PDB file of C-alpha atoms in Angstrom:
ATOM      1  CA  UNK V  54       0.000   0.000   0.000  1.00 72.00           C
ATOM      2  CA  UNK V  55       1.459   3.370  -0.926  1.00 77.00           C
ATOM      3  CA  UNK V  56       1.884   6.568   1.666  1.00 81.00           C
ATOM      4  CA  UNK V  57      -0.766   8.141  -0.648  1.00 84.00           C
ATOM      5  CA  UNK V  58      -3.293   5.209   0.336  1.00 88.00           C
ATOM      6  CA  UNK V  59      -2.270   5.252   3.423  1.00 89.00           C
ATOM      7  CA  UNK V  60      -3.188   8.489   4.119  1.00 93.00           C
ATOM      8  CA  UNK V  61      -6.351   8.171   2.028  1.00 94.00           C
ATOM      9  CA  UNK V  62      -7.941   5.411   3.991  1.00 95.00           C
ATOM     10  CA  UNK V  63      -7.150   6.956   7.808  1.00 95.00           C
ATOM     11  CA  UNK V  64      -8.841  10.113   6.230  1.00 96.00           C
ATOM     12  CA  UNK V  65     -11.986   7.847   5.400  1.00 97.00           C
ATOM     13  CA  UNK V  66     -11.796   6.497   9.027  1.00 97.00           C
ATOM     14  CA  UNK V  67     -11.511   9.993  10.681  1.00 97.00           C
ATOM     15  CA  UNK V  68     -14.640  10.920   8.542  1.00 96.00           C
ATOM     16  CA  UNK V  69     -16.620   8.003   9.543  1.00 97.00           C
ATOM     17  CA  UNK V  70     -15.731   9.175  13.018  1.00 96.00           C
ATOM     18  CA  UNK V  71     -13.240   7.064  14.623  1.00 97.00           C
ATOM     19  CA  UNK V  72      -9.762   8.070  15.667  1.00 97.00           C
ATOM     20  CA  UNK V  73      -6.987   7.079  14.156  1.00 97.00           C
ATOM     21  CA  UNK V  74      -2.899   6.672  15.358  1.00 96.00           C
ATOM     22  CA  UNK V  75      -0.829   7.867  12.206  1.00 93.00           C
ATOM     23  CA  UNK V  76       2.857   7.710  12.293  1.00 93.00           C
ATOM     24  CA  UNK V  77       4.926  10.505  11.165  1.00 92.00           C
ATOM     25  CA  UNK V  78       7.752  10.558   8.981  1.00 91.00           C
ATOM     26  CA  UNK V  79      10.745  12.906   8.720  1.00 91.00           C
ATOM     27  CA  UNK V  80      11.869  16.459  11.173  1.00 92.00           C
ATOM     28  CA  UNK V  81       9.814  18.762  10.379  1.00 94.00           C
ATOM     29  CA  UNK V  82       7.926  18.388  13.564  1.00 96.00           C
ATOM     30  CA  UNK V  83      11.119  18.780  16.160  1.00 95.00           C
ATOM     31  CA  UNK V  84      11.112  19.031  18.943  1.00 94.00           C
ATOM     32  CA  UNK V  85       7.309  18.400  19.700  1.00 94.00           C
ATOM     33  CA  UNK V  86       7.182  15.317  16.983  1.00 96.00           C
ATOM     34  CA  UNK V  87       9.658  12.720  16.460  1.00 94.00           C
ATOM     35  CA  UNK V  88       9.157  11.531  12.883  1.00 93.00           C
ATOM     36  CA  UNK V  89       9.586   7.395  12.902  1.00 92.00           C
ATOM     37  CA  UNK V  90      10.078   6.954  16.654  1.00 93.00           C
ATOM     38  CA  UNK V  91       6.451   8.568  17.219  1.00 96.00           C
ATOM     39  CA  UNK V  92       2.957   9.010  15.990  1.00 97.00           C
ATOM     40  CA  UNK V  93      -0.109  11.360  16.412  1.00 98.00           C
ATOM     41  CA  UNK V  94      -3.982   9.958  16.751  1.00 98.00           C
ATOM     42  CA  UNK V  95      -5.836  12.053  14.444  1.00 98.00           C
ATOM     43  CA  UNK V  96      -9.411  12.994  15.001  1.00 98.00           C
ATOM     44  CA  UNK V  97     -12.357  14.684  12.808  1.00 97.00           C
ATOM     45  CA  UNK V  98     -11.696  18.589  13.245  1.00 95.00           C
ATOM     46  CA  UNK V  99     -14.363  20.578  14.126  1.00 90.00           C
ATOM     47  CA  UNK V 100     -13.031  23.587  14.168  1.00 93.00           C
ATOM     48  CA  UNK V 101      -9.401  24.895  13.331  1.00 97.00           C
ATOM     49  CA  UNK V 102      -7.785  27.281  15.561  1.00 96.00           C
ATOM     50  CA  UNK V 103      -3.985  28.596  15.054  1.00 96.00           C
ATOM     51  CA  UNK V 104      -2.003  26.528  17.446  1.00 96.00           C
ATOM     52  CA  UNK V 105      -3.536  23.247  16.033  1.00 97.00           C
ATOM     53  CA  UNK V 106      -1.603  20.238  14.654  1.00 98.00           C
ATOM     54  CA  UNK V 107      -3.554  19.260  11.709  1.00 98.00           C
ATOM     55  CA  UNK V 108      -3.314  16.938   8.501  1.00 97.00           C
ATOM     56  CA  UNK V 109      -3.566  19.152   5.690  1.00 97.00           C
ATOM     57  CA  UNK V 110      -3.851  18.476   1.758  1.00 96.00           C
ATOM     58  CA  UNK V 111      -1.128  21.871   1.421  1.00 95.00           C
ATOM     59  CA  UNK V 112      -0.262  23.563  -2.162  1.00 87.00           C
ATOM     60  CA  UNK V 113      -2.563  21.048  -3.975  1.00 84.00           C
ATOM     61  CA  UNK V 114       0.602  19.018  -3.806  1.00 89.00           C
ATOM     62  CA  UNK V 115       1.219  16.919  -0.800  1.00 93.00           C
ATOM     63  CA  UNK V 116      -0.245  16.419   2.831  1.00 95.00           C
ATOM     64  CA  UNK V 117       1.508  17.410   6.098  1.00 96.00           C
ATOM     65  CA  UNK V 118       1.295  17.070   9.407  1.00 97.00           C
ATOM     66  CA  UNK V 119       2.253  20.876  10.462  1.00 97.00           C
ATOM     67  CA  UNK V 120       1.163  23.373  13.052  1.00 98.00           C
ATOM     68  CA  UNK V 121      -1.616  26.238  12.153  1.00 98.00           C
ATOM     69  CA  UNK V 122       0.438  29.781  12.181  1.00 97.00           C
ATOM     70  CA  UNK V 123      -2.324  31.902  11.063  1.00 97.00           C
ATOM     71  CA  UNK V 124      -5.603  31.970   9.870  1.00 98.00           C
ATOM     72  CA  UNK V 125      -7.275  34.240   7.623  1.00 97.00           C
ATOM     73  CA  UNK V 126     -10.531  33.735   6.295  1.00 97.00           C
ATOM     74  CA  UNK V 127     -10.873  30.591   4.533  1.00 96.00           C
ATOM     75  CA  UNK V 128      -7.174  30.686   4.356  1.00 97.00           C
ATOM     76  CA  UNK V 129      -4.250  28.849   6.645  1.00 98.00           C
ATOM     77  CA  UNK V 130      -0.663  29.059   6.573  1.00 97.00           C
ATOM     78  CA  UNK V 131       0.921  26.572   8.360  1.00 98.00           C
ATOM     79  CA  UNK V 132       4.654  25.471   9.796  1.00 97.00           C
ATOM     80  CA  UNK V 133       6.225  22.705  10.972  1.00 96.00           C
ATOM     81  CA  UNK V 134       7.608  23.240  14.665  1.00 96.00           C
ATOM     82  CA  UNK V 135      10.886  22.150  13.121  1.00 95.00           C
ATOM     83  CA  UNK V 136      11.155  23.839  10.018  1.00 94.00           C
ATOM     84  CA  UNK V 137      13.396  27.282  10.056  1.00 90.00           C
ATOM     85  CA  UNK V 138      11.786  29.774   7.573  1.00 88.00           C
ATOM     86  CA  UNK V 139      10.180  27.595   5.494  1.00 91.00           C
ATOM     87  CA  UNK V 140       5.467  27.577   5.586  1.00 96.00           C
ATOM     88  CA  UNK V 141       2.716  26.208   3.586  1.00 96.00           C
ATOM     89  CA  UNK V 142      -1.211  27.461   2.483  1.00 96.00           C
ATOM     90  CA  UNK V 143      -4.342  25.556   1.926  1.00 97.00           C
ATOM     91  CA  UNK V 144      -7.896  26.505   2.684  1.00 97.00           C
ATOM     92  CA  UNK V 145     -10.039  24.911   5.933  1.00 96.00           C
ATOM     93  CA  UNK V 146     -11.347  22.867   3.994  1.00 96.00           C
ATOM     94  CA  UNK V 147      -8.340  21.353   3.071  1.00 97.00           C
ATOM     95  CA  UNK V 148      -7.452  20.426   6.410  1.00 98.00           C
ATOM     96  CA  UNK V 149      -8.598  16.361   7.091  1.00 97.00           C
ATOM     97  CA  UNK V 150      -7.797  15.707  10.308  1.00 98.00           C
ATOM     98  CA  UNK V 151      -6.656  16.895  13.898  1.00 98.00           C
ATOM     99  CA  UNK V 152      -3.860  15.684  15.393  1.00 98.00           C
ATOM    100  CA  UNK V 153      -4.818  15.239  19.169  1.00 98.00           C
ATOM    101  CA  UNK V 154      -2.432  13.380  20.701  1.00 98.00           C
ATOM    102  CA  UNK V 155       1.212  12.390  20.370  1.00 97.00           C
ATOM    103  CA  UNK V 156       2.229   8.853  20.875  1.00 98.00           C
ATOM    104  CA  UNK V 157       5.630   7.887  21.708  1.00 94.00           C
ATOM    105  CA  UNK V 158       7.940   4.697  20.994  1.00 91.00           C
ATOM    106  CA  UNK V 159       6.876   2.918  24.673  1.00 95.00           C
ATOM    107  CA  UNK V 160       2.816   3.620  23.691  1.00 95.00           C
ATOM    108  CA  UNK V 161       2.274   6.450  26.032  1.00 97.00           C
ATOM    109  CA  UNK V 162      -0.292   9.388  24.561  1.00 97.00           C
ATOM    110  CA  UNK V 163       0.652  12.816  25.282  1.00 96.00           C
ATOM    111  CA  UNK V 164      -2.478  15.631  24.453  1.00 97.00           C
ATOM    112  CA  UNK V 165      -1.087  18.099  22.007  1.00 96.00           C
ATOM    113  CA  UNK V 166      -3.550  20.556  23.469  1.00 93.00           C
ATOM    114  CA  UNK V 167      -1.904  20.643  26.910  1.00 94.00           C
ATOM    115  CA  UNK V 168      -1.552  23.472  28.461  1.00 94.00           C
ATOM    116  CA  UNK V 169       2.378  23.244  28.653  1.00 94.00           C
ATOM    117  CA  UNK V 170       2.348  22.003  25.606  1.00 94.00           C
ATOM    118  CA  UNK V 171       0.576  24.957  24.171  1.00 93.00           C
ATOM    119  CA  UNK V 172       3.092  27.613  26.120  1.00 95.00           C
ATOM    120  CA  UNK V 173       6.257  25.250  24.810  1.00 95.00           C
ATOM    121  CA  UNK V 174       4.665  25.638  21.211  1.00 95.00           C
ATOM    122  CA  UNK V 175       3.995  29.379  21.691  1.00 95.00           C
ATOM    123  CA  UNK V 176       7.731  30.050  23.028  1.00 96.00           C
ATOM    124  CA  UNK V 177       8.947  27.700  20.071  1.00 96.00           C
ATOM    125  CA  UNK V 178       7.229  29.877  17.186  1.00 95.00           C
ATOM    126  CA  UNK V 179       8.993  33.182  18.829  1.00 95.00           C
ATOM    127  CA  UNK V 180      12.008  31.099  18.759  1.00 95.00           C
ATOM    128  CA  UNK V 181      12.374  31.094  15.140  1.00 94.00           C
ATOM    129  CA  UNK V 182      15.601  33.099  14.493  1.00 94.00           C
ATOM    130  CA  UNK V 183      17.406  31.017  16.522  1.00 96.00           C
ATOM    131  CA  UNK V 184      15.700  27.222  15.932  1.00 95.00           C
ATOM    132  CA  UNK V 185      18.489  26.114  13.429  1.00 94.00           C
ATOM    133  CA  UNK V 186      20.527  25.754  16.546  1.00 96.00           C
ATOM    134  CA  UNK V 187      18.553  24.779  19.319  1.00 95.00           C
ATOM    135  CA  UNK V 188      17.328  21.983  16.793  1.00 95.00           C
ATOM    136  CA  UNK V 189      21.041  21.411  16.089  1.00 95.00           C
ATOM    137  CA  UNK V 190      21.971  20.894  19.880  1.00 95.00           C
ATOM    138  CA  UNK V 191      18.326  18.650  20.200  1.00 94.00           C
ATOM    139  CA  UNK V 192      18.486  16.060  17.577  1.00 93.00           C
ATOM    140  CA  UNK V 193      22.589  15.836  18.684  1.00 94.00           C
ATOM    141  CA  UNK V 194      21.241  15.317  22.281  1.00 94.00           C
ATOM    142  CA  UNK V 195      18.163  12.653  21.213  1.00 89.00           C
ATOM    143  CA  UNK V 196      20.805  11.230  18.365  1.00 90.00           C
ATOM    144  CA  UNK V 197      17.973  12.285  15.576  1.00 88.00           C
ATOM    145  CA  UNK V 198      19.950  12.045  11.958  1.00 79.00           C
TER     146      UNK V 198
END
C-alpha cells in the first residue's frame, strides 16, 4: 500500500468518526514530533484554531502534518515546529484531520492541546531566528539524523 493510500484510507476512518494513530515521517515536527520513533492519533476537526496540529492536503501538492500559524478567512498558513523559515497554504477545507495526541515509541499518549504544551509551542514559534541551533543541539542530544 502506498503513503498516498495510506493516508487516504485513515482520512476515510476519521470521517466516519473514529480516531486514528498515524505515524509521522521525517523532522519537520522537532522538537514536539519525532518523525519514525512517534505518531499522532488524528481525530475529525471541528473547528481549526492557530495553534492546532492538523493533517492538511497543502499547495494542492502533498499532505503534512504541520502546526496552524495563522488563519485568515478561509485561508491557513501553516509550519512545521521544526522547520526554520520555510510555511505552507491551503484553505479549511483542506485540512482532514486533527492531530490530538502524540504517541511515543513505549505507547504512552501525550495531548497536544496541553496546556504546557501549548506555552512550549507558543515560546517555540517566537524562537524562530534562533531554531536552526537549538534543533542542532536537540536532535545531537536525542541522536535524531
Amino acid at each position: 500500500m502506498t503513503d498516498e493510500a495510506i493516508i487516504q484510507e485513515a482520512i476515510k476512518l476519521v470521517n466516519e468518526g473514529l480516531s486514528v494513530t498515524f505515524p509521522v515521517r521525517g523532522r519537520s515536527m522537532l522538537p514536539f514530533i519525532i518523525g519514525g520513533r512517534e505518531s499522532v492519533i488524528l481525530e475529525h476537526p471541528s473547528s481549526v484554531k492557530v495553534g492546532d496540529v492538523v493533517l492538511a492536503w497543502v499547495e494542492g501538492s502533498r499532505y503534512v502534518v504541520h502546526r496552524v500559524i495563522s488563519i485568515q478567512g478561509n485561508r491557513l498558513t501553516l509550519m512545521g515546529d521544526g522547520n526554520i523559515a520555510g510555511t505552507e497554504r491551503c484553505l479549511k477545507d483542506d485540512v482532514k484531520a486533527l492531530a490530538t495526541h502524540v504517541v511515543n515509541a513505549k505507547g504512552q499518549r501525550h495531548p497536544l492541546d496541553s496546556p504546557w504544551r501549548k506555552r512550549w509551542a507558543r515560546l517555540w514559534f517566537a524562537l524562530r531566528p534562533v531554531r536552526r541551533y537549538l534543533l542542532y543541539i536537540y536532535r545531537k542530544v536525542k541522536g535524531i539524523k
